Amino acid sequence: MTGTLLPHLRAARDHADRHYAEPLDLARLAAVAGMSRHHFVRRFRAAYGETPLRYVSRRRIERAQDLLRAANLTVTEVCMLVGYSSLGSFSARFTELVGESPTAYRERWAAQGGGHIPGCWFFMRGVVAQSGRSAGGGSGRSVGE
């Protein structure tokens, strides 16, 4: 891969990292990289070892793990905060990547005595509003759907 593409791929990856909780689709990420969707997917996979959709999904699950360990939020609240609109899709992907359900994961960490940030703190601090989630989606295939 030529080095001239890496900055464009990094820009799309950074955009995905910053906006993981928003509806993201291939068209938007490819536009950030300045490439066609198909070329973007091929180059992203070559550079990072996974497709852009898998990357965003993995990042969402990593953030969900953080929230389930540290926050006193329901699994549904965590699901929505990290950008999934379907609890079933979230739970299936979480279980696939982590090896246990989100509920089992949270309970295991709680049993170890981990402290929890009250869920109301996230809502008072505007974390939900900052996630940029809107009722509408994007065009094209949505990540995590």
Short mmCIF file of C-alpha atoms in Angstrom, two decimals:
data_model
loop_
_atom_site.label_atom_id
_atom_site.label_comp_id
_atom_site.label_asym_id
_atom_site.label_seq_id
_atom_site.Cartn_x
_atom_site.Cartn_y
_atom_site.Cartn_z
CA MET A 1 0.00 0.00 0.00
CA THR A 2 1.31 3.40 -0.81
CA GLY A 3 2.01 5.76 2.05
CA THR A 4 -0.16 8.43 0.45
CA LEU A 5 -3.33 6.52 1.41
CA LEU A 6 -2.51 6.05 5.09
CA PRO A 7 -3.33 9.63 6.15
CA HIS A 8 -6.73 9.30 4.49
CA LEU A 9 -7.39 5.96 6.16
CA ARG A 10 -6.28 7.37 9.51
CA ALA A 11 -8.64 10.30 9.09
CA ALA A 12 -11.56 7.91 8.58
CA ARG A 13 -10.47 5.73 11.51
CA ASP A 14 -10.10 8.80 13.74
CA HIS A 15 -13.54 9.99 12.63
CA ALA A 16 -14.96 6.59 13.58
CA ASP A 17 -13.21 6.74 16.97
CA ARG A 18 -14.62 10.20 17.71
CA HIS A 19 -18.12 9.50 16.43
CA TYR A 20 -18.56 5.81 17.31
CA ALA A 21 -21.89 6.45 19.09
CA GLU A 22 -23.40 8.16 16.05
CA PRO A 23 -24.95 6.35 13.11
CA LEU A 24 -21.94 5.64 10.90
CA ASP A 25 -22.07 4.07 7.49
CA LEU A 26 -19.59 3.14 4.81
CA ALA A 27 -20.56 6.08 2.63
CA ARG A 28 -19.69 8.59 5.38
CA LEU A 29 -16.41 6.92 6.37
CA ALA A 30 -15.36 6.56 2.73
CA ALA A 31 -16.17 10.24 2.16
CA VAL A 32 -13.95 11.22 5.09
CA ALA A 33 -11.16 9.17 3.49
CA GLY A 34 -11.91 10.63 0.05
CA MET A 35 -12.40 7.22 -1.57
CA SER A 36 -15.17 5.15 -3.09
CA ARG A 37 -16.81 2.75 -0.63
CA HIS A 38 -15.40 -0.37 -2.25
CA HIS A 39 -11.86 0.98 -2.55
CA PHE A 40 -12.05 2.27 1.03
CA VAL A 41 -13.12 -1.12 2.42
CA ARG A 42 -10.30 -2.93 0.58
CA ARG A 43 -7.64 -0.44 1.66
CA PHE A 44 -8.89 -0.19 5.24
CA ARG A 45 -8.84 -3.98 5.60
CA ALA A 46 -5.35 -4.15 4.13
CA ALA A 47 -4.09 -1.47 6.53
CA TYR A 48 -5.90 -2.48 9.74
CA GLY A 49 -6.76 -6.15 9.31
CA GLU A 50 -10.54 -5.71 9.52
CA THR A 51 -13.30 -3.94 7.64
CA PRO A 52 -14.36 -0.45 8.71
CA LEU A 53 -17.72 -1.81 9.92
CA ARG A 54 -16.02 -4.44 12.07
CA TYR A 55 -13.63 -1.81 13.42
CA VAL A 56 -16.44 0.49 14.54
CA SER A 57 -18.37 -2.41 16.00
CA ARG A 58 -15.32 -3.54 17.99
CA ARG A 59 -14.69 -0.01 19.26
CA ARG A 60 -18.33 0.26 20.37
CA ILE A 61 -18.04 -3.01 22.28
CA GLU A 62 -14.79 -1.85 23.91
CA ARG A 63 -16.54 1.32 25.07
CA ALA A 64 -19.49 -0.76 26.28
CA GLN A 65 -17.09 -2.84 28.36
CA ASP A 66 -15.79 0.35 29.99
CA LEU A 67 -19.31 1.51 30.78
CA LEU A 68 -20.45 -1.86 32.10
CA ARG A 69 -17.45 -1.98 34.44
CA ALA A 70 -17.64 1.59 35.69
CA ALA A 71 -21.17 2.92 35.38
CA ASN A 72 -24.41 2.06 37.07
CA LEU A 73 -26.33 1.82 33.79
CA THR A 74 -28.62 -0.85 32.40
CA VAL A 75 -27.44 -2.94 29.49
CA THR A 76 -30.04 -1.21 27.33
CA GLU A 77 -28.70 2.23 28.30
CA VAL A 78 -25.15 1.12 27.49
CA CYS A 79 -26.35 -0.34 24.19
CA MET A 80 -27.85 2.99 23.16
CA LEU A 81 -24.93 5.07 24.47
CA VAL A 82 -22.41 3.22 22.33
CA GLY A 83 -24.40 3.55 19.12
CA TYR A 84 -26.45 0.39 18.75
CA SER A 85 -30.15 0.73 18.09
CA SER A 86 -30.91 -2.97 18.63
CA LEU A 87 -30.33 -4.65 21.98
CA GLY A 88 -30.30 -8.03 20.23
CA SER A 89 -27.56 -7.00 17.80
CA PHE A 90 -25.57 -5.40 20.61
CA SER A 91 -25.83 -8.46 22.86
CA ALA A 92 -24.94 -10.87 20.06
CA ARG A 93 -21.88 -8.85 18.98
CA PHE A 94 -20.80 -8.30 22.60
CA THR A 95 -21.03 -12.03 23.32
CA GLU A 96 -19.16 -12.85 20.10
CA LEU A 97 -16.26 -10.53 20.94
CA VAL A 98 -16.11 -10.82 24.73
CA GLY A 99 -17.20 -14.41 25.27
CA GLU A 100 -20.04 -13.64 27.67
CA SER A 101 -23.24 -11.63 27.60
CA PRO A 102 -23.22 -7.96 28.61
CA THR A 103 -25.25 -8.83 31.73
CA ALA A 104 -22.86 -11.60 32.77
CA TYR A 105 -19.90 -9.30 32.12
CA ARG A 106 -21.35 -6.52 34.27
CA GLU A 107 -22.28 -8.93 37.07
CA ARG A 108 -18.82 -10.50 37.08
CA TRP A 109 -17.18 -7.07 37.46
CA ALA A 110 -19.70 -5.99 40.11
CA ALA A 111 -18.93 -9.15 42.12
CA GLN A 112 -15.27 -8.14 42.14
CA GLY A 113 -16.22 -4.93 43.94
CA GLY A 114 -15.67 -2.47 41.13
CA GLY A 115 -16.97 1.02 41.86
CA HIS A 116 -19.77 2.41 39.77
CA ILE A 117 -20.43 5.91 38.57
CA PRO A 118 -24.13 6.66 39.02
CA GLY A 119 -25.98 6.52 35.70
CA CYS A 120 -27.53 9.92 36.37
CA TRP A 121 -24.03 11.45 36.15
CA PHE A 122 -23.83 10.48 32.47
CA PHE A 123 -27.19 12.07 31.79
CA MET A 124 -26.48 15.22 33.86
CA ARG A 125 -23.11 15.70 32.14
CA GLY A 126 -24.77 15.50 28.74
CA VAL A 127 -22.97 12.34 27.68
CA VAL A 128 -26.10 11.16 25.93
CA ALA A 129 -26.59 14.50 24.17
CA GLN A 130 -22.90 14.61 23.23
CA SER A 131 -23.12 11.23 21.56
CA GLY A 132 -24.79 13.00 18.63
CA ARG A 133 -27.44 10.33 18.29
CA SER A 134 -30.46 11.44 16.38
CA ALA A 135 -33.69 9.79 15.41
CA GLY A 136 -32.59 9.58 11.78
CA GLY A 137 -29.87 7.38 10.44
CA GLY A 138 -27.32 7.83 7.72
CA SER A 139 -27.40 6.60 4.18
CA GLY A 140 -26.00 3.23 3.26
CA ARG A 141 -25.26 0.38 5.60
CA SER A 142 -25.23 1.42 9.23
CA VAL A 143 -22.53 0.07 11.51
CA GLY A 144 -23.68 -2.34 14.18
CA GLU A 145 -27.10 -2.88 12.63
#
